């Protein structure tokens, strides 16, 4: 775990905030933002104002797909985590426009958030769409999908909880498949060794469109935490 936390899965590239994003971060943060405490678990029931199954979206980018999913799934709560603030600002603008009530966002390292501030069995699902592929071999240790990260998810997911991954990098798709298939705690919902047949059960994302324009093929994987692994 300590290696996982020392090696960041992202490089901070702040980029420029538009006026709208800046305004959204100021005006909408009190409603949608999660101010992560110094220590201790986040009280998700208090954050969302109810008890409901929770979906964690790691690295939501501009947030458009996340807002669309939350709006279409009012019985579950969505917690988005993204370190890129212009993306968070954009997401807040979309959330306001769609008037979604079951969405909250945090601008911290998702690995730290899960490790330090989310309780065991608190998540019904985790989704990671088009994570940074870190294509160079010497950077593979920065890929978020690693055995140590699965240890963390296996503790935070509820029994039967879902892990949905998508990537447009062929090499990362194989890496994800190999890493998950080697972990007996997770069961492939499409059968051993199988990717999700297209179309995947999720909206298209910004990075997915970018990959498709470059001629990349998209692969989705959906695993379930075996109830026997969640005791
Ligand atoms: C390639 S983009 C994909 C964005 C979006 N999911 C999409 O498909 O359009 C990956 C995103 O993950 C974010 N990210 C990477 N590691 C992260 C971490 N540990 N915690 C939070 N966000 C992270 C990056 O800032 C980046 O915006």
PDB file of C-alpha atoms and ligand atoms in Angstrom:
ATOM      1  CA  UNK A   1       0.000   0.000   0.000  1.00  0.00           C
ATOM      2  CA  UNK A   2       2.742   2.491   0.843  1.00  0.00           C
ATOM      3  CA  UNK A   3       4.304   2.075  -2.632  1.00  0.00           C
ATOM      4  CA  UNK A   4       0.861   2.703  -4.129  1.00  0.00           C
ATOM      5  CA  UNK A   5       0.475   5.912  -2.140  1.00  0.00           C
ATOM      6  CA  UNK A   6       3.993   7.168  -2.867  1.00  0.00           C
ATOM      7  CA  UNK A   7       3.596   6.774  -6.623  1.00  0.00           C
ATOM      8  CA  UNK A   8       1.021   9.223  -7.928  1.00  0.00           C
ATOM      9  CA  UNK A   9      -1.274   8.129 -10.753  1.00  0.00           C
ATOM     10  CA  UNK A  10      -1.421  11.712 -12.091  1.00  0.00           C
ATOM     11  CA  UNK A  11       0.677  14.780 -12.752  1.00  0.00           C
ATOM     12  CA  UNK A  12      -0.916  18.021 -11.590  1.00  0.00           C
ATOM     13  CA  UNK A  13      -1.440  20.249 -14.618  1.00  0.00           C
ATOM     14  CA  UNK A  14      -3.626  23.012 -13.298  1.00  0.00           C
ATOM     15  CA  UNK A  15      -4.495  24.594 -16.662  1.00  0.00           C
ATOM     16  CA  UNK A  16      -6.541  27.737 -16.917  1.00  0.00           C
ATOM     17  CA  UNK A  17      -9.954  28.020 -15.331  1.00  0.00           C
ATOM     18  CA  UNK A  18     -12.622  29.759 -17.413  1.00  0.00           C
ATOM     19  CA  UNK A  19     -14.633  32.454 -15.635  1.00  0.00           C
ATOM     20  CA  UNK A  20     -17.592  30.098 -15.526  1.00  0.00           C
ATOM     21  CA  UNK A  21     -15.523  27.313 -13.953  1.00  0.00           C
ATOM     22  CA  UNK A  22     -14.066  29.728 -11.408  1.00  0.00           C
ATOM     23  CA  UNK A  23     -17.530  30.968 -10.495  1.00  0.00           C
ATOM     24  CA  UNK A  24     -18.816  27.404 -10.260  1.00  0.00           C
ATOM     25  CA  UNK A  25     -15.980  26.383  -7.943  1.00  0.00           C
ATOM     26  CA  UNK A  26     -16.787  29.307  -5.650  1.00  0.00           C
ATOM     27  CA  UNK A  27     -20.577  29.369  -5.787  1.00  0.00           C
ATOM     28  CA  UNK A  28     -21.420  25.690  -6.148  1.00  0.00           C
ATOM     29  CA  UNK A  29     -18.733  24.148  -3.962  1.00  0.00           C
ATOM     30  CA  UNK A  30     -20.740  24.581  -0.732  1.00  0.00           C
ATOM     31  CA  UNK A  31     -23.491  22.458  -2.262  1.00  0.00           C
ATOM     32  CA  UNK A  32     -21.598  19.838  -4.260  1.00  0.00           C
ATOM     33  CA  UNK A  33     -18.083  19.878  -2.815  1.00  0.00           C
ATOM     34  CA  UNK A  34     -16.629  17.465  -0.316  1.00  0.00           C
ATOM     35  CA  UNK A  35     -14.129  19.109   2.027  1.00  0.00           C
ATOM     36  CA  UNK A  36     -12.045  16.148   3.026  1.00  0.00           C
ATOM     37  CA  UNK A  37     -11.311  16.128   6.769  1.00  0.00           C
ATOM     38  CA  UNK A  38      -7.737  16.080   8.092  1.00  0.00           C
ATOM     39  CA  UNK A  39      -8.376  12.667   9.536  1.00  0.00           C
ATOM     40  CA  UNK A  40     -11.085  10.091   9.766  1.00  0.00           C
ATOM     41  CA  UNK A  41     -13.839   8.706   7.604  1.00  0.00           C
ATOM     42  CA  UNK A  42     -16.169  10.923   5.607  1.00  0.00           C
ATOM     43  CA  UNK A  43     -19.765  10.554   6.791  1.00  0.00           C
ATOM     44  CA  UNK A  44     -21.365   9.748   3.432  1.00  0.00           C
ATOM     45  CA  UNK A  45     -24.903   9.711   4.845  1.00  0.00           C
ATOM     46  CA  UNK A  46     -24.393  13.257   6.116  1.00  0.00           C
ATOM     47  CA  UNK A  47     -22.728  14.333   2.850  1.00  0.00           C
ATOM     48  CA  UNK A  48     -25.634  13.142   0.695  1.00  0.00           C
ATOM     49  CA  UNK A  49     -28.352  13.721   3.277  1.00  0.00           C
ATOM     50  CA  UNK A  50     -29.635  10.167   3.001  1.00  0.00           C
ATOM     51  CA  UNK A  51     -28.647   6.506   3.013  1.00  0.00           C
ATOM     52  CA  UNK A  52     -28.307   4.996  -0.469  1.00  0.00           C
ATOM     53  CA  UNK A  53     -25.924   2.788  -2.469  1.00  0.00           C
ATOM     54  CA  UNK A  54     -22.826   4.773  -3.461  1.00  0.00           C
ATOM     55  CA  UNK A  55     -20.876   4.886  -6.707  1.00  0.00           C
ATOM     56  CA  UNK A  56     -17.329   6.266  -6.695  1.00  0.00           C
ATOM     57  CA  UNK A  57     -16.118   7.720 -10.024  1.00  0.00           C
ATOM     58  CA  UNK A  58     -12.333   8.116 -10.110  1.00  0.00           C
ATOM     59  CA  UNK A  59     -10.883  10.711 -12.520  1.00  0.00           C
ATOM     60  CA  UNK A  60     -14.150  11.957 -14.015  1.00  0.00           C
ATOM     61  CA  UNK A  61     -12.441  14.491 -16.324  1.00  0.00           C
ATOM     62  CA  UNK A  62     -14.947  17.139 -17.413  1.00  0.00           C
ATOM     63  CA  UNK A  63     -17.714  15.336 -15.509  1.00  0.00           C
ATOM     64  CA  UNK A  64     -20.306  15.349 -18.290  1.00  0.00           C
ATOM     65  CA  UNK A  65     -20.656  11.549 -18.342  1.00  0.00           C
ATOM     66  CA  UNK A  66     -20.728  11.484 -14.535  1.00  0.00           C
ATOM     67  CA  UNK A  67     -23.559  14.037 -14.335  1.00  0.00           C
ATOM     68  CA  UNK A  68     -25.471  12.135 -17.010  1.00  0.00           C
ATOM     69  CA  UNK A  69     -25.124   8.895 -15.038  1.00  0.00           C
ATOM     70  CA  UNK A  70     -26.149  10.508 -11.745  1.00  0.00           C
ATOM     71  CA  UNK A  71     -29.184  12.164 -13.343  1.00  0.00           C
ATOM     72  CA  UNK A  72     -30.302   8.860 -14.848  1.00  0.00           C
ATOM     73  CA  UNK A  73     -29.851   6.925 -11.589  1.00  0.00           C
ATOM     74  CA  UNK A  74     -31.522   8.948  -8.799  1.00  0.00           C
ATOM     75  CA  UNK A  75     -31.679   6.021  -6.349  1.00  0.00           C
ATOM     76  CA  UNK A  76     -27.897   5.865  -5.986  1.00  0.00           C
ATOM     77  CA  UNK A  77     -25.434   8.533  -4.870  1.00  0.00           C
ATOM     78  CA  UNK A  78     -22.396   9.429  -7.003  1.00  0.00           C
ATOM     79  CA  UNK A  79     -19.132  10.642  -5.518  1.00  0.00           C
ATOM     80  CA  UNK A  80     -16.723  11.948  -8.163  1.00  0.00           C
ATOM     81  CA  UNK A  81     -13.023  12.482  -7.493  1.00  0.00           C
ATOM     82  CA  UNK A  82     -10.852  14.486  -9.854  1.00  0.00           C
ATOM     83  CA  UNK A  83      -7.588  16.372  -9.273  1.00  0.00           C
ATOM     84  CA  UNK A  84      -7.896  18.602 -12.368  1.00  0.00           C
ATOM     85  CA  UNK A  85      -9.748  21.712 -11.163  1.00  0.00           C
ATOM     86  CA  UNK A  86     -10.950  23.016 -14.555  1.00  0.00           C
ATOM     87  CA  UNK A  87     -12.647  19.621 -15.015  1.00  0.00           C
ATOM     88  CA  UNK A  88     -14.221  19.900 -11.566  1.00  0.00           C
ATOM     89  CA  UNK A  89     -15.469  23.411 -12.390  1.00  0.00           C
ATOM     90  CA  UNK A  90     -16.983  22.128 -15.632  1.00  0.00           C
ATOM     91  CA  UNK A  91     -18.615  19.240 -13.785  1.00  0.00           C
ATOM     92  CA  UNK A  92     -20.190  21.634 -11.266  1.00  0.00           C
ATOM     93  CA  UNK A  93     -21.650  23.747 -14.079  1.00  0.00           C
ATOM     94  CA  UNK A  94     -23.171  20.618 -15.636  1.00  0.00           C
ATOM     95  CA  UNK A  95     -24.483  19.465 -12.250  1.00  0.00           C
ATOM     96  CA  UNK A  96     -26.185  22.804 -11.668  1.00  0.00           C
ATOM     97  CA  UNK A  97     -27.728  22.754 -15.115  1.00  0.00           C
ATOM     98  CA  UNK A  98     -29.012  19.197 -14.683  1.00  0.00           C
ATOM     99  CA  UNK A  99     -30.079  19.970 -11.093  1.00  0.00           C
ATOM    100  CA  UNK A 100     -28.734  16.646  -9.857  1.00  0.00           C
ATOM    101  CA  UNK A 101     -29.035  16.115  -6.120  1.00  0.00           C
ATOM    102  CA  UNK A 102     -27.270  12.764  -5.836  1.00  0.00           C
ATOM    103  CA  UNK A 103     -23.770  13.968  -6.791  1.00  0.00           C
ATOM    104  CA  UNK A 104     -20.841  15.239  -4.727  1.00  0.00           C
ATOM    105  CA  UNK A 105     -17.269  15.902  -5.838  1.00  0.00           C
ATOM    106  CA  UNK A 106     -13.812  16.002  -4.275  1.00  0.00           C
ATOM    107  CA  UNK A 107     -10.599  17.453  -5.710  1.00  0.00           C
ATOM    108  CA  UNK A 108      -8.096  15.190  -4.012  1.00  0.00           C
ATOM    109  CA  UNK A 109      -6.055  12.123  -4.903  1.00  0.00           C
ATOM    110  CA  UNK A 110      -8.598   9.307  -5.126  1.00  0.00           C
ATOM    111  CA  UNK A 111      -6.111   6.764  -3.760  1.00  0.00           C
ATOM    112  CA  UNK A 112      -5.615   8.890  -0.626  1.00  0.00           C
ATOM    113  CA  UNK A 113      -9.344   9.513  -0.283  1.00  0.00           C
ATOM    114  CA  UNK A 114     -10.172   5.816  -0.421  1.00  0.00           C
ATOM    115  CA  UNK A 115      -7.295   4.817   1.816  1.00  0.00           C
ATOM    116  CA  UNK A 116      -7.729   7.425   4.518  1.00  0.00           C
ATOM    117  CA  UNK A 117     -11.339   8.572   4.390  1.00  0.00           C
ATOM    118  CA  UNK A 118     -13.724   5.928   3.049  1.00  0.00           C
ATOM    119  CA  UNK A 119     -15.027   3.217   5.344  1.00  0.00           C
ATOM    120  CA  UNK A 120     -14.975  -0.506   4.723  1.00  0.00           C
ATOM    121  CA  UNK A 121     -17.888  -1.748   2.578  1.00  0.00           C
ATOM    122  CA  UNK A 122     -19.105   1.805   1.927  1.00  0.00           C
ATOM    123  CA  UNK A 123     -19.181   1.543  -1.890  1.00  0.00           C
ATOM    124  CA  UNK A 124     -21.677  -0.255  -4.111  1.00  0.00           C
ATOM    125  CA  UNK A 125     -19.560   0.422  -7.190  1.00  0.00           C
ATOM    126  CA  UNK A 126     -16.325   1.987  -8.368  1.00  0.00           C
ATOM    127  CA  UNK A 127     -15.900   3.231 -11.919  1.00  0.00           C
ATOM    128  CA  UNK A 128     -12.685   4.311 -13.583  1.00  0.00           C
ATOM    129  CA  UNK A 129     -13.192   5.396 -17.166  1.00  0.00           C
ATOM    130  CA  UNK A 130     -10.135   6.000 -19.335  1.00  0.00           C
ATOM    131  CA  UNK A 131      -7.561   6.299 -16.548  1.00  0.00           C
ATOM    132  CA  UNK A 132      -4.222   7.781 -17.573  1.00  0.00           C
ATOM    133  CA  UNK A 133      -2.590   4.928 -19.527  1.00  0.00           C
ATOM    134  CA  UNK A 134       1.047   5.705 -18.676  1.00  0.00           C
ATOM    135  CA  UNK A 135       2.231   3.967 -21.855  1.00  0.00           C
ATOM    136  CA  UNK A 136       5.998   3.980 -21.184  1.00  0.00           C
ATOM    137  CA  UNK A 137       7.213   0.888 -19.418  1.00  0.00           C
ATOM    138  CA  UNK A 138       9.098   2.861 -16.777  1.00  0.00           C
ATOM    139  CA  UNK A 139       5.824   4.610 -15.900  1.00  0.00           C
ATOM    140  CA  UNK A 140       3.692   1.479 -15.580  1.00  0.00           C
ATOM    141  CA  UNK A 141       3.976   1.726 -11.801  1.00  0.00           C
ATOM    142  CA  UNK A 142       1.841   4.883 -12.048  1.00  0.00           C
ATOM    143  CA  UNK A 143      -1.097   3.000 -13.526  1.00  0.00           C
ATOM    144  CA  UNK A 144      -3.950   3.021 -11.039  1.00  0.00           C
ATOM    145  CA  UNK A 145      -4.864  -0.612 -11.657  1.00  0.00           C
ATOM    146  CA  UNK A 146      -2.348  -2.537  -9.540  1.00  0.00           C
ATOM    147  CA  UNK A 147      -2.680  -5.472  -7.137  1.00  0.00           C
ATOM    148  CA  UNK A 148      -2.242  -3.127  -4.137  1.00  0.00           C
ATOM    149  CA  UNK A 149      -5.051  -0.904  -5.405  1.00  0.00           C
ATOM    150  CA  UNK A 150      -7.311  -3.944  -5.730  1.00  0.00           C
ATOM    151  CA  UNK A 151      -6.532  -4.766  -2.083  1.00  0.00           C
ATOM    152  CA  UNK A 152      -7.877  -1.350  -1.196  1.00  0.00           C
ATOM    153  CA  UNK A 153     -11.013  -1.691  -3.335  1.00  0.00           C
ATOM    154  CA  UNK A 154     -11.694  -5.193  -2.010  1.00  0.00           C
ATOM    155  CA  UNK A 155     -11.969  -3.651   1.464  1.00  0.00           C
ATOM    156  CA  UNK A 156     -14.101  -0.663   0.532  1.00  0.00           C
ATOM    157  CA  UNK A 157     -16.561  -2.336  -1.845  1.00  0.00           C
ATOM    158  CA  UNK A 158     -19.707  -3.903  -0.416  1.00  0.00           C
ATOM    159  CA  UNK A 159     -20.247  -7.632  -0.996  1.00  0.00           C
ATOM    160  CA  UNK A 160     -21.149  -8.048  -4.666  1.00  0.00           C
ATOM    161  CA  UNK A 161     -19.920  -4.494  -5.365  1.00  0.00           C
ATOM    162  CA  UNK A 162     -18.987  -3.653  -8.950  1.00  0.00           C
ATOM    163  CA  UNK A 163     -15.768  -2.418 -10.473  1.00  0.00           C
ATOM    164  CA  UNK A 164     -16.236  -0.969 -13.970  1.00  0.00           C
ATOM    165  CA  UNK A 165     -13.140  -0.092 -15.996  1.00  0.00           C
ATOM    166  CA  UNK A 166     -12.762   1.281 -19.510  1.00  0.00           C
ATOM    167  CA  UNK A 167      -9.727   2.120 -21.602  1.00  0.00           C
ATOM    168  CA  UNK A 168      -8.847   2.848 -25.219  1.00  0.00           C
ATOM    169  CA  UNK A 169      -5.235   1.648 -24.801  1.00  0.00           C
ATOM    170  CA  UNK A 170      -4.918  -1.946 -25.995  1.00  0.00           C
ATOM    171  CA  UNK A 171      -1.929  -2.600 -23.773  1.00  0.00           C
ATOM    172  CA  UNK A 172      -3.657  -1.203 -20.674  1.00  0.00           C
ATOM    173  CA  UNK A 173      -6.775  -3.249 -21.464  1.00  0.00           C
ATOM    174  CA  UNK A 174      -4.668  -6.420 -21.373  1.00  0.00           C
ATOM    175  CA  UNK A 175      -2.944  -5.218 -18.193  1.00  0.00           C
ATOM    176  CA  UNK A 176      -6.314  -4.587 -16.499  1.00  0.00           C
ATOM    177  CA  UNK A 177      -7.618  -7.961 -17.621  1.00  0.00           C
ATOM    178  CA  UNK A 178      -4.544  -9.835 -16.401  1.00  0.00           C
ATOM    179  CA  UNK A 179      -4.484  -8.004 -13.056  1.00  0.00           C
ATOM    180  CA  UNK A 180      -8.168  -8.622 -12.349  1.00  0.00           C
ATOM    181  CA  UNK A 181      -8.264 -12.203 -13.615  1.00  0.00           C
ATOM    182  CA  UNK A 182      -5.354 -13.023 -11.292  1.00  0.00           C
ATOM    183  CA  UNK A 183      -7.321 -11.741  -8.286  1.00  0.00           C
ATOM    184  CA  UNK A 184      -9.694 -14.403  -7.004  1.00  0.00           C
ATOM    185  CA  UNK A 185     -11.689 -11.898  -4.973  1.00  0.00           C
ATOM    186  CA  UNK A 186     -13.117 -10.434  -8.185  1.00  0.00           C
ATOM    187  CA  UNK A 187     -15.381 -12.237 -10.619  1.00  0.00           C
ATOM    188  CA  UNK A 188     -15.679 -11.169 -14.252  1.00  0.00           C
ATOM    189  CA  UNK A 189     -19.396 -10.485 -14.862  1.00  0.00           C
ATOM    190  CA  UNK A 190     -18.997 -11.338 -18.557  1.00  0.00           C
ATOM    191  CA  UNK A 191     -17.214 -14.644 -17.974  1.00  0.00           C
ATOM    192  CA  UNK A 192     -13.543 -15.438 -17.404  1.00  0.00           C
ATOM    193  CA  UNK A 193     -11.201 -13.387 -19.580  1.00  0.00           C
ATOM    194  CA  UNK A 194     -14.019 -11.540 -21.343  1.00  0.00           C
ATOM    195  CA  UNK A 195     -14.415  -7.846 -22.112  1.00  0.00           C
ATOM    196  CA  UNK A 196     -17.902  -6.299 -22.004  1.00  0.00           C
ATOM    197  CA  UNK A 197     -19.516  -6.696 -25.423  1.00  0.00           C
ATOM    198  CA  UNK A 198     -20.224  -3.291 -27.024  1.00  0.00           C
ATOM    199  CA  UNK A 199     -22.041  -1.036 -26.461  1.00  0.00           C
ATOM    200  CA  UNK A 200     -20.938  -0.615 -22.832  1.00  0.00           C
ATOM    201  CA  UNK A 201     -23.585   0.287 -20.199  1.00  0.00           C
ATOM    202  CA  UNK A 202     -22.391   3.857 -19.646  1.00  0.00           C
ATOM    203  CA  UNK A 203     -22.371   7.203 -21.486  1.00  0.00           C
ATOM    204  CA  UNK A 204     -19.514   8.040 -23.833  1.00  0.00           C
ATOM    205  CA  UNK A 205     -16.806  10.193 -22.227  1.00  0.00           C
ATOM    206  CA  UNK A 206     -14.644  13.017 -23.518  1.00  0.00           C
ATOM    207  CA  UNK A 207     -11.448  10.944 -23.492  1.00  0.00           C
ATOM    208  CA  UNK A 208     -13.239   8.081 -25.151  1.00  0.00           C
ATOM    209  CA  UNK A 209     -14.245  10.346 -28.054  1.00  0.00           C
ATOM    210  CA  UNK A 210     -10.634  11.524 -28.300  1.00  0.00           C
ATOM    211  CA  UNK A 211      -9.410   7.911 -28.452  1.00  0.00           C
ATOM    212  CA  UNK A 212     -12.008   6.935 -31.032  1.00  0.00           C
ATOM    213  CA  UNK A 213     -10.973   9.863 -33.256  1.00  0.00           C
ATOM    214  CA  UNK A 214      -7.443   8.448 -33.178  1.00  0.00           C
ATOM    215  CA  UNK A 215      -8.742   5.046 -34.283  1.00  0.00           C
ATOM    216  CA  UNK A 216      -8.364   3.354 -30.868  1.00  0.00           C
ATOM    217  CA  UNK A 217     -10.588   0.454 -29.802  1.00  0.00           C
ATOM    218  CA  UNK A 218     -12.429   0.804 -26.491  1.00  0.00           C
ATOM    219  CA  UNK A 219     -12.499  -2.033 -23.977  1.00  0.00           C
ATOM    220  CA  UNK A 220     -14.736  -2.220 -20.882  1.00  0.00           C
ATOM    221  CA  UNK A 221     -14.420  -4.653 -17.998  1.00  0.00           C
ATOM    222  CA  UNK A 222     -16.963  -5.169 -15.206  1.00  0.00           C
ATOM    223  CA  UNK A 223     -16.052  -7.241 -12.148  1.00  0.00           C
ATOM    224  CA  UNK A 224     -17.972  -8.015  -9.029  1.00  0.00           C
ATOM    225  CA  UNK A 225     -16.478  -8.484  -5.571  1.00  0.00           C
ATOM    226  CA  UNK A 226     -17.301 -12.043  -4.571  1.00  0.00           C
ATOM    227  CA  UNK A 227     -19.393 -11.937  -1.378  1.00  0.00           C
ATOM    228  CA  UNK A 228     -16.988 -14.533   0.113  1.00  0.00           C
ATOM    229  CA  UNK A 229     -14.152 -11.985  -0.322  1.00  0.00           C
ATOM    230  CA  UNK A 230     -16.032  -9.344   1.653  1.00  0.00           C
ATOM    231  CA  UNK A 231     -16.271 -11.070   4.991  1.00  0.00           C
TER     232      UNK A 231
HETATM  233  C1  LIG B   1      -7.461  10.385 -19.225  1.00  0.00           C
HETATM  234  S1  LIG B   1      -8.448  11.296 -18.122  1.00  0.00           S
HETATM  235  C2  LIG B   1     -10.085  10.565 -18.299  1.00  0.00           C
HETATM  236  C3  LIG B   1     -11.170  11.490 -17.823  1.00  0.00           C
HETATM  237  C4  LIG B   1     -12.607  10.954 -17.940  1.00  0.00           C
HETATM  238  N1  LIG B   1     -12.832   9.774 -17.111  1.00  0.00           N
HETATM  239  C5  LIG B   1     -12.963  10.666 -19.370  1.00  0.00           C
HETATM  240  O1  LIG B   1     -13.072   9.481 -19.725  1.00  0.00           O
HETATM  241  O2  LIG B   1     -13.134  11.639 -20.152  1.00  0.00           O
HETATM  242  C6  LIG B   1      -7.948  10.683 -16.533  1.00  0.00           C
HETATM  243  C7  LIG B   1      -8.326  11.627 -15.407  1.00  0.00           C
HETATM  244  O3  LIG B   1      -8.025  11.018 -14.154  1.00  0.00           O
HETATM  245  C8  LIG B   1      -7.580  12.006 -13.268  1.00  0.00           C
HETATM  246  N2  LIG B   1      -6.822  11.305 -12.219  1.00  0.00           N
HETATM  247  C9  LIG B   1      -5.749  10.509 -12.389  1.00  0.00           C
HETATM  248  N3  LIG B   1      -5.341   9.986 -11.231  1.00  0.00           N
HETATM  249  C10 LIG B   1      -6.197  10.462 -10.271  1.00  0.00           C
HETATM  250  C11 LIG B   1      -6.289  10.293  -8.872  1.00  0.00           C
HETATM  251  N4  LIG B   1      -5.423   9.509  -8.207  1.00  0.00           N
HETATM  252  N5  LIG B   1      -7.263  10.931  -8.199  1.00  0.00           N
HETATM  253  C12 LIG B   1      -8.149  11.723  -8.863  1.00  0.00           C
HETATM  254  N6  LIG B   1      -8.109  11.933 -10.202  1.00  0.00           N
HETATM  255  C13 LIG B   1      -7.145  11.308 -10.901  1.00  0.00           C
HETATM  256  C14 LIG B   1      -6.758  12.946 -14.128  1.00  0.00           C
HETATM  257  O4  LIG B   1      -6.684  14.242 -13.576  1.00  0.00           O
HETATM  258  C15 LIG B   1      -7.544  12.928 -15.445  1.00  0.00           C
HETATM  259  O5  LIG B   1      -8.467  13.991 -15.510  1.00  0.00           O
END
